[in-house]
Amino acid sequence: MDDTIDFDLTMPVPPEDGQERIKEDCKKIADLFEASATALFETQDGLVFHLEFDDVAKFGRFAEYLKAQGLLRIDAIHTKSNKIH
């Protein structure tokens, strides 16, 4: 079983001139919160920012940051491994 904690954020696809900035910002976020893997890809629903964390504490810091910024309004996050964080 995969013990990584996966987080996906879907957003509208920005205009061509804004995509590079979003890619740079996503890389900075991944580095800041020590994500073990990251990806940014386009789907029919929009641009998906994918982060994987190999440690619950790292993911916890990321979730607390999102809550502090008003970007995460839930108290528990269910992951693919059915763990609750």
mmCIF file of N, CA, C and O in Angstrom:
data_model
loop_
_atom_site.group_PDB
_atom_site.id
_atom_site.type_symbol
_atom_site.label_atom_id
_atom_site.label_comp_id
_atom_site.label_asym_id
_atom_site.label_seq_id
_atom_site.Cartn_x
_atom_site.Cartn_y
_atom_site.Cartn_z
ATOM 1 N N MET A 1 0.836 -1.184 0.000
ATOM 2 C CA MET A 1 0.000 0.000 0.000
ATOM 3 C C MET A 1 0.879 1.245 0.000
ATOM 4 O O MET A 1 1.879 1.315 0.683
ATOM 5 N N ASP A 2 0.478 2.210 -0.737
ATOM 6 C CA ASP A 2 1.192 3.475 -0.853
ATOM 7 C C ASP A 2 0.907 4.337 0.374
ATOM 8 O O ASP A 2 -0.240 4.642 0.672
ATOM 9 N N ASP A 3 1.948 4.732 1.108
ATOM 10 C CA ASP A 3 1.767 5.535 2.316
ATOM 11 C C ASP A 3 1.889 7.025 2.072
ATOM 12 O O ASP A 3 1.878 7.808 3.021
ATOM 13 N N THR A 4 2.005 7.443 0.826
ATOM 14 C CA THR A 4 2.108 8.876 0.572
ATOM 15 C C THR A 4 0.748 9.532 0.751
ATOM 16 O O THR A 4 -0.298 8.901 0.636
ATOM 17 N N ILE A 5 0.782 10.803 1.058
ATOM 18 C CA ILE A 5 -0.431 11.600 1.201
ATOM 19 C C ILE A 5 -0.489 12.501 -0.020
ATOM 20 O O ILE A 5 0.419 13.288 -0.265
ATOM 21 N N ASP A 6 -1.534 12.366 -0.811
ATOM 22 C CA ASP A 6 -1.675 13.092 -2.063
ATOM 23 C C ASP A 6 -2.649 14.256 -1.899
ATOM 24 O O ASP A 6 -3.668 14.123 -1.245
ATOM 25 N N PHE A 7 -2.311 15.367 -2.514
ATOM 26 C CA PHE A 7 -3.173 16.547 -2.488
ATOM 27 C C PHE A 7 -3.267 17.100 -3.896
ATOM 28 O O PHE A 7 -2.256 17.326 -4.549
ATOM 29 N N ASP A 8 -4.485 17.305 -4.382
ATOM 30 C CA ASP A 8 -4.712 17.885 -5.707
ATOM 31 C C ASP A 8 -5.523 19.168 -5.563
ATOM 32 O O ASP A 8 -6.506 19.198 -4.834
ATOM 33 N N LEU A 9 -5.107 20.196 -6.254
ATOM 34 C CA LEU A 9 -5.840 21.456 -6.314
ATOM 35 C C LEU A 9 -6.117 21.738 -7.784
ATOM 36 O O LEU A 9 -5.188 21.817 -8.581
ATOM 37 N N THR A 10 -7.392 21.859 -8.137
ATOM 38 C CA THR A 10 -7.763 22.158 -9.517
ATOM 39 C C THR A 10 -8.150 23.623 -9.615
ATOM 40 O O THR A 10 -8.897 24.127 -8.786
ATOM 41 N N MET A 11 -7.606 24.301 -10.617
ATOM 42 C CA MET A 11 -7.901 25.719 -10.833
ATOM 43 C C MET A 11 -8.125 25.962 -12.315
ATOM 44 O O MET A 11 -7.727 25.158 -13.149
ATOM 45 N N PRO A 12 -8.777 27.068 -12.653
ATOM 46 C CA PRO A 12 -8.963 27.366 -14.079
ATOM 47 C C PRO A 12 -7.615 27.517 -14.775
ATOM 48 O O PRO A 12 -6.636 27.954 -14.165
ATOM 49 N N VAL A 13 -7.563 27.140 -16.026
ATOM 50 C CA VAL A 13 -6.329 27.287 -16.798
ATOM 51 C C VAL A 13 -6.123 28.778 -17.067
ATOM 52 O O VAL A 13 -6.994 29.431 -17.636
ATOM 53 N N PRO A 14 -4.980 29.309 -16.638
ATOM 54 C CA PRO A 14 -4.725 30.743 -16.852
ATOM 55 C C PRO A 14 -4.331 31.025 -18.298
ATOM 56 O O PRO A 14 -3.980 30.107 -19.044
ATOM 57 N N PRO A 15 -4.366 32.291 -18.682
ATOM 58 C CA PRO A 15 -3.881 32.643 -20.028
ATOM 59 C C PRO A 15 -2.421 32.226 -20.177
ATOM 60 O O PRO A 15 -1.705 32.067 -19.190
ATOM 61 N N GLU A 16 -1.982 32.029 -21.393
ATOM 62 C CA GLU A 16 -0.609 31.587 -21.692
ATOM 63 C C GLU A 16 0.427 32.356 -20.892
ATOM 64 O O GLU A 16 1.349 31.756 -20.347
ATOM 65 N N ASP A 17 0.304 33.680 -20.812
ATOM 66 C CA ASP A 17 1.330 34.483 -20.154
ATOM 67 C C ASP A 17 1.363 34.299 -18.636
ATOM 68 O O ASP A 17 2.333 34.665 -17.994
ATOM 69 N N GLY A 18 0.337 33.692 -18.042
ATOM 70 C CA GLY A 18 0.323 33.477 -16.597
ATOM 71 C C GLY A 18 0.733 32.078 -16.185
ATOM 72 O O GLY A 18 0.966 31.816 -15.004
ATOM 73 N N GLN A 19 0.857 31.182 -17.130
ATOM 74 C CA GLN A 19 1.148 29.792 -16.791
ATOM 75 C C GLN A 19 2.549 29.602 -16.214
ATOM 76 O O GLN A 19 2.734 28.811 -15.297
ATOM 77 N N GLU A 20 3.517 30.324 -16.726
ATOM 78 C CA GLU A 20 4.888 30.173 -16.232
ATOM 79 C C GLU A 20 4.983 30.606 -14.766
ATOM 80 O O GLU A 20 5.644 29.961 -13.964
ATOM 81 N N ARG A 21 4.299 31.699 -14.423
ATOM 82 C CA ARG A 21 4.319 32.173 -13.036
ATOM 83 C C ARG A 21 3.678 31.154 -12.105
ATOM 84 O O ARG A 21 4.176 30.884 -11.016
ATOM 85 N N ILE A 22 2.582 30.551 -12.539
ATOM 86 C CA ILE A 22 1.924 29.534 -11.718
ATOM 87 C C ILE A 22 2.841 28.333 -11.530
ATOM 88 O O ILE A 22 2.950 27.793 -10.437
ATOM 89 N N LYS A 23 3.536 27.917 -12.576
ATOM 90 C CA LYS A 23 4.473 26.795 -12.464
ATOM 91 C C LYS A 23 5.574 27.108 -11.456
ATOM 92 O O LYS A 23 5.936 26.269 -10.636
ATOM 93 N N GLU A 24 6.106 28.320 -11.506
ATOM 94 C CA GLU A 24 7.153 28.725 -10.563
ATOM 95 C C GLU A 24 6.616 28.765 -9.138
ATOM 96 O O GLU A 24 7.279 28.300 -8.209
ATOM 97 N N ASP A 25 5.414 29.316 -8.952
ATOM 98 C CA ASP A 25 4.807 29.385 -7.625
ATOM 99 C C ASP A 25 4.557 27.991 -7.057
ATOM 100 O O ASP A 25 4.802 27.736 -5.878
ATOM 101 N N CYS A 26 4.085 27.077 -7.895
ATOM 102 C CA CYS A 26 3.825 25.712 -7.444
ATOM 103 C C CYS A 26 5.113 25.025 -7.023
ATOM 104 O O CYS A 26 5.146 24.309 -6.017
ATOM 105 N N LYS A 27 6.197 25.249 -7.758
ATOM 106 C CA LYS A 27 7.486 24.659 -7.380
ATOM 107 C C LYS A 27 7.957 25.215 -6.038
ATOM 108 O O LYS A 27 8.439 24.476 -5.192
ATOM 109 N N LYS A 28 7.780 26.521 -5.832
ATOM 110 C CA LYS A 28 8.175 27.132 -4.557
ATOM 111 C C LYS A 28 7.383 26.549 -3.394
ATOM 112 O O LYS A 28 7.933 26.268 -2.336
ATOM 113 N N ILE A 29 6.085 26.360 -3.592
ATOM 114 C CA ILE A 29 5.237 25.777 -2.547
ATOM 115 C C ILE A 29 5.687 24.352 -2.234
ATOM 116 O O ILE A 29 5.807 23.961 -1.079
ATOM 117 N N ALA A 30 5.950 23.563 -3.272
ATOM 118 C CA ALA A 30 6.398 22.182 -3.077
ATOM 119 C C ALA A 30 7.714 22.146 -2.304
ATOM 120 O O ALA A 30 7.879 21.342 -1.379
ATOM 121 N N ASP A 31 8.643 23.029 -2.647
ATOM 122 C CA ASP A 31 9.930 23.082 -1.941
ATOM 123 C C ASP A 31 9.749 23.533 -0.498
ATOM 124 O O ASP A 31 10.334 22.958 0.423
ATOM 125 N N LEU A 32 8.928 24.549 -0.286
ATOM 126 C CA LEU A 32 8.718 25.105 1.043
ATOM 127 C C LEU A 32 8.138 24.081 2.012
ATOM 128 O O LEU A 32 8.545 24.003 3.166
ATOM 129 N N PHE A 33 7.206 23.274 1.526
ATOM 130 C CA PHE A 33 6.546 22.302 2.397
ATOM 131 C C PHE A 33 7.119 20.893 2.256
ATOM 132 O O PHE A 33 6.540 19.940 2.755
ATOM 133 N N GLU A 34 8.256 20.778 1.586
ATOM 134 C CA GLU A 34 8.996 19.520 1.471
ATOM 135 C C GLU A 34 8.158 18.381 0.887
ATOM 136 O O GLU A 34 8.174 17.255 1.385
ATOM 137 N N ALA A 35 7.424 18.680 -0.173
ATOM 138 C CA ALA A 35 6.662 17.630 -0.849
ATOM 139 C C ALA A 35 7.638 16.639 -1.469
ATOM 140 O O ALA A 35 8.686 17.019 -1.984
ATOM 141 N N SER A 36 7.296 15.367 -1.411
ATOM 142 C CA SER A 36 8.183 14.347 -1.961
ATOM 143 C C SER A 36 8.059 14.243 -3.477
ATOM 144 O O SER A 36 8.959 13.749 -4.141
ATOM 145 N N ALA A 37 6.945 14.708 -4.024
ATOM 146 C CA ALA A 37 6.757 14.732 -5.472
ATOM 147 C C ALA A 37 5.743 15.817 -5.800
ATOM 148 O O ALA A 37 4.886 16.152 -4.987
ATOM 149 N N THR A 38 5.866 16.346 -6.979
ATOM 150 C CA THR A 38 4.938 17.385 -7.420
ATOM 151 C C THR A 38 4.730 17.284 -8.917
ATOM 152 O O THR A 38 5.592 16.799 -9.634
ATOM 153 N N ALA A 39 3.567 17.720 -9.347
ATOM 154 C CA ALA A 39 3.266 17.753 -10.779
ATOM 155 C C ALA A 39 2.247 18.847 -11.019
ATOM 156 O O ALA A 39 1.468 19.207 -10.136
ATOM 157 N N LEU A 40 2.264 19.375 -12.217
ATOM 158 C CA LEU A 40 1.286 20.366 -12.648
ATOM 159 C C LEU A 40 0.858 19.947 -14.042
ATOM 160 O O LEU A 40 1.682 19.839 -14.943
ATOM 161 N N PHE A 41 -0.426 19.642 -14.201
ATOM 162 C CA PHE A 41 -0.890 19.188 -15.505
ATOM 163 C C PHE A 41 -2.291 19.705 -15.785
ATOM 164 O O PHE A 41 -3.014 20.106 -14.878
ATOM 165 N N GLU A 42 -2.644 19.695 -17.050
ATOM 166 C CA GLU A 42 -3.932 20.218 -17.483
ATOM 167 C C GLU A 42 -4.902 19.081 -17.743
ATOM 168 O O GLU A 42 -4.552 18.074 -18.355
ATOM 169 N N THR A 43 -6.133 19.225 -17.246
ATOM 170 C CA THR A 43 -7.205 18.269 -17.504
ATOM 171 C C THR A 43 -8.389 19.035 -18.083
ATOM 172 O O THR A 43 -8.355 20.259 -18.183
ATOM 173 N N GLN A 44 -9.455 18.333 -18.394
ATOM 174 C CA GLN A 44 -10.643 19.012 -18.918
ATOM 175 C C GLN A 44 -11.290 19.900 -17.866
ATOM 176 O O GLN A 44 -12.038 20.821 -18.196
ATOM 177 N N ASP A 45 -11.015 19.651 -16.579
ATOM 178 C CA ASP A 45 -11.575 20.456 -15.501
ATOM 179 C C ASP A 45 -10.732 21.682 -15.175
ATOM 180 O O ASP A 45 -11.167 22.547 -14.428
ATOM 181 N N GLY A 46 -9.513 21.727 -15.672
ATOM 182 C CA GLY A 46 -8.635 22.858 -15.400
ATOM 183 C C GLY A 46 -7.205 22.411 -15.174
ATOM 184 O O GLY A 46 -6.814 21.300 -15.521
ATOM 185 N N LEU A 47 -6.437 23.272 -14.558
ATOM 186 C CA LEU A 47 -5.044 23.000 -14.245
ATOM 187 C C LEU A 47 -4.983 22.334 -12.877
ATOM 188 O O LEU A 47 -5.564 22.837 -11.909
ATOM 189 N N VAL A 48 -4.308 21.200 -12.768
ATOM 190 C CA VAL A 48 -4.240 20.455 -11.519
ATOM 191 C C VAL A 48 -2.832 20.557 -10.950
ATOM 192 O O VAL A 48 -1.848 20.225 -11.621
ATOM 193 N N PHE A 49 -2.754 21.029 -9.704
ATOM 194 C CA PHE A 49 -1.509 21.098 -8.956
ATOM 195 C C PHE A 49 -1.523 19.912 -8.013
ATOM 196 O O PHE A 49 -2.372 19.802 -7.139
ATOM 197 N N HIS A 50 -0.599 18.969 -8.216
ATOM 198 C CA HIS A 50 -0.555 17.723 -7.448
ATOM 199 C C HIS A 50 0.684 17.705 -6.561
ATOM 200 O O HIS A 50 1.792 17.947 -7.034
ATOM 201 N N LEU A 51 0.467 17.442 -5.284
ATOM 202 C CA LEU A 51 1.565 17.297 -4.324
ATOM 203 C C LEU A 51 1.462 15.948 -3.648
ATOM 204 O O LEU A 51 0.360 15.465 -3.375
ATOM 205 N N GLU A 52 2.606 15.333 -3.370
ATOM 206 C CA GLU A 52 2.660 14.103 -2.580
ATOM 207 C C GLU A 52 3.581 14.355 -1.399
ATOM 208 O O GLU A 52 4.649 14.942 -1.550
ATOM 209 N N PHE A 53 3.148 13.902 -0.246
ATOM 210 C CA PHE A 53 3.944 14.040 0.975
ATOM 211 C C PHE A 53 4.246 12.653 1.516
ATOM 212 O O PHE A 53 3.361 11.798 1.581
ATOM 213 N N ASP A 54 5.487 12.434 1.938
ATOM 214 C CA ASP A 54 5.865 11.131 2.478
ATOM 215 C C ASP A 54 5.806 11.111 4.000
ATOM 216 O O ASP A 54 6.169 10.134 4.631
ATOM 217 N N ASP A 55 5.319 12.199 4.585
ATOM 218 C CA ASP A 55 5.303 12.327 6.032
ATOM 219 C C ASP A 55 4.056 13.101 6.453
ATOM 220 O O ASP A 55 3.753 14.149 5.881
ATOM 221 N N VAL A 56 3.348 12.597 7.439
ATOM 222 C CA VAL A 56 2.125 13.239 7.905
ATOM 223 C C VAL A 56 2.409 14.638 8.449
ATOM 224 O O VAL A 56 1.634 15.567 8.233
ATOM 225 N N ALA A 57 3.520 14.821 9.133
ATOM 226 C CA ALA A 57 3.856 16.133 9.700
ATOM 227 C C ALA A 57 4.049 17.175 8.604
ATOM 228 O O ALA A 57 3.608 18.320 8.739
ATOM 229 N N LYS A 58 4.701 16.796 7.512
ATOM 230 C CA LYS A 58 4.892 17.725 6.389
ATOM 231 C C LYS A 58 3.538 18.131 5.801
ATOM 232 O O LYS A 58 3.289 19.299 5.526
ATOM 233 N N PHE A 59 2.675 17.141 5.614
ATOM 234 C CA PHE A 59 1.350 17.439 5.087
ATOM 235 C C PHE A 59 0.567 18.305 6.074
ATOM 236 O O PHE A 59 -0.144 19.222 5.674
ATOM 237 N N GLY A 60 0.726 18.039 7.358
ATOM 238 C CA GLY A 60 0.044 18.813 8.384
ATOM 239 C C GLY A 60 0.427 20.284 8.325
ATOM 240 O O GLY A 60 -0.440 21.162 8.447
ATOM 241 N N ARG A 61 1.713 20.570 8.131
ATOM 242 C CA ARG A 61 2.164 21.969 8.015
ATOM 243 C C ARG A 61 1.535 22.630 6.783
ATOM 244 O O ARG A 61 1.118 23.779 6.837
ATOM 245 N N PHE A 62 1.460 21.883 5.698
ATOM 246 C CA PHE A 62 0.855 22.406 4.481
ATOM 247 C C PHE A 62 -0.639 22.684 4.705
ATOM 248 O O PHE A 62 -1.148 23.749 4.340
ATOM 249 N N ALA A 63 -1.345 21.758 5.326
ATOM 250 C CA ALA A 63 -2.777 21.928 5.587
ATOM 251 C C ALA A 63 -3.019 23.113 6.526
ATOM 252 O O ALA A 63 -3.957 23.887 6.316
ATOM 253 N N GLU A 64 -2.187 23.276 7.544
ATOM 254 C CA GLU A 64 -2.331 24.413 8.461
ATOM 255 C C GLU A 64 -2.107 25.733 7.741
ATOM 256 O O GLU A 64 -2.802 26.714 7.994
ATOM 257 N N TYR A 65 -1.161 25.762 6.819
ATOM 258 C CA TYR A 65 -0.931 26.966 6.018
ATOM 259 C C TYR A 65 -2.179 27.302 5.197
ATOM 260 O O TYR A 65 -2.625 28.444 5.155
ATOM 261 N N LEU A 66 -2.748 26.285 4.543
ATOM 262 C CA LEU A 66 -3.950 26.510 3.742
ATOM 263 C C LEU A 66 -5.097 27.024 4.606
ATOM 264 O O LEU A 66 -5.822 27.936 4.215
ATOM 265 N N LYS A 67 -5.252 26.447 5.800
ATOM 266 C CA LYS A 67 -6.310 26.903 6.708
ATOM 267 C C LYS A 67 -6.081 28.355 7.124
ATOM 268 O O LYS A 67 -7.023 29.150 7.152
ATOM 269 N N ALA A 68 -4.851 28.697 7.449
ATOM 270 C CA ALA A 68 -4.526 30.058 7.881
ATOM 271 C C ALA A 68 -4.793 31.078 6.776
ATOM 272 O O ALA A 68 -5.134 32.233 7.056
ATOM 273 N N GLN A 69 -4.666 30.659 5.529
ATOM 274 C CA GLN A 69 -4.902 31.549 4.392
ATOM 275 C C GLN A 69 -6.371 31.555 3.962
ATOM 276 O O GLN A 69 -6.735 32.244 3.016
ATOM 277 N N GLY A 70 -7.205 30.769 4.640
ATOM 278 C CA GLY A 70 -8.612 30.683 4.279
ATOM 279 C C GLY A 70 -8.867 29.859 3.036
ATOM 280 O O GLY A 70 -9.923 29.953 2.419
ATOM 281 N N LEU A 71 -7.900 29.033 2.659
ATOM 282 C CA LEU A 71 -8.022 28.227 1.441
ATOM 283 C C LEU A 71 -8.508 26.810 1.704
ATOM 284 O O LEU A 71 -8.817 26.071 0.775
ATOM 285 N N LEU A 72 -8.548 26.420 2.978
ATOM 286 C CA LEU A 72 -8.987 25.082 3.352
ATOM 287 C C LEU A 72 -9.965 25.246 4.501
ATOM 288 O O LEU A 72 -9.592 25.679 5.579
ATOM 289 N N ARG A 73 -11.209 24.918 4.247
ATOM 290 C CA ARG A 73 -12.240 25.185 5.246
ATOM 291 C C ARG A 73 -12.804 23.909 5.858
ATOM 292 O O ARG A 73 -13.940 23.891 6.310
ATOM 293 N N ILE A 74 -12.012 22.869 5.876
ATOM 294 C CA ILE A 74 -12.459 21.618 6.482
ATOM 295 C C ILE A 74 -11.496 21.236 7.591
ATOM 296 O O ILE A 74 -10.358 21.684 7.619
ATOM 297 N N ASP A 75 -11.967 20.430 8.519
ATOM 298 C CA ASP A 75 -11.131 20.042 9.650
ATOM 299 C C ASP A 75 -10.404 18.724 9.445
ATOM 300 O O ASP A 75 -9.414 18.453 10.093
ATOM 301 N N ALA A 76 -10.908 17.883 8.555
ATOM 302 C CA ALA A 76 -10.279 16.586 8.305
ATOM 303 C C ALA A 76 -10.145 16.381 6.801
ATOM 304 O O ALA A 76 -11.035 16.723 6.043
ATOM 305 N N ILE A 77 -9.021 15.819 6.422
ATOM 306 C CA ILE A 77 -8.766 15.547 5.011
ATOM 307 C C ILE A 77 -8.638 14.047 4.830
ATOM 308 O O ILE A 77 -7.813 13.404 5.475
ATOM 309 N N HIS A 78 -9.466 13.494 3.972
ATOM 310 C CA HIS A 78 -9.403 12.067 3.680
ATOM 311 C C HIS A 78 -8.440 11.856 2.523
ATOM 312 O O HIS A 78 -8.534 12.527 1.505
ATOM 313 N N THR A 79 -7.529 10.926 2.685
ATOM 314 C CA THR A 79 -6.543 10.663 1.643
ATOM 315 C C THR A 79 -6.873 9.363 0.917
ATOM 316 O O THR A 79 -7.750 8.599 1.344
ATOM 317 N N LYS A 80 -6.140 9.096 -0.147
ATOM 318 C CA LYS A 80 -6.351 7.883 -0.926
ATOM 319 C C LYS A 80 -6.162 6.617 -0.084
ATOM 320 O O LYS A 80 -6.751 5.589 -0.355
ATOM 321 N N SER A 81 -5.320 6.708 0.947
ATOM 322 C CA SER A 81 -5.060 5.539 1.779
ATOM 323 C C SER A 81 -6.116 5.389 2.873
ATOM 324 O O SER A 81 -5.971 4.549 3.756
ATOM 325 N N ASN A 82 -7.173 6.219 2.829
ATOM 326 C CA ASN A 82 -8.268 6.210 3.799
ATOM 327 C C ASN A 82 -7.856 6.676 5.188
ATOM 328 O O ASN A 82 -8.579 6.482 6.144
ATOM 329 N N LYS A 83 -6.689 7.290 5.291
ATOM 330 C CA LYS A 83 -6.290 7.895 6.555
ATOM 331 C C LYS A 83 -6.923 9.267 6.635
ATOM 332 O O LYS A 83 -7.175 9.910 5.617
ATOM 333 N N ILE A 84 -7.173 9.737 7.839
ATOM 334 C CA ILE A 84 -7.734 11.062 8.029
ATOM 335 C C ILE A 84 -6.680 11.929 8.682
ATOM 336 O O ILE A 84 -6.063 11.533 9.674
ATOM 337 N N HIS A 85 -6.449 13.131 8.151
ATOM 338 C CA HIS A 85 -5.427 14.044 8.652
ATOM 339 C C HIS A 85 -6.074 15.353 9.046
ATOM 340 O O HIS A 85 -7.006 15.794 8.473
#
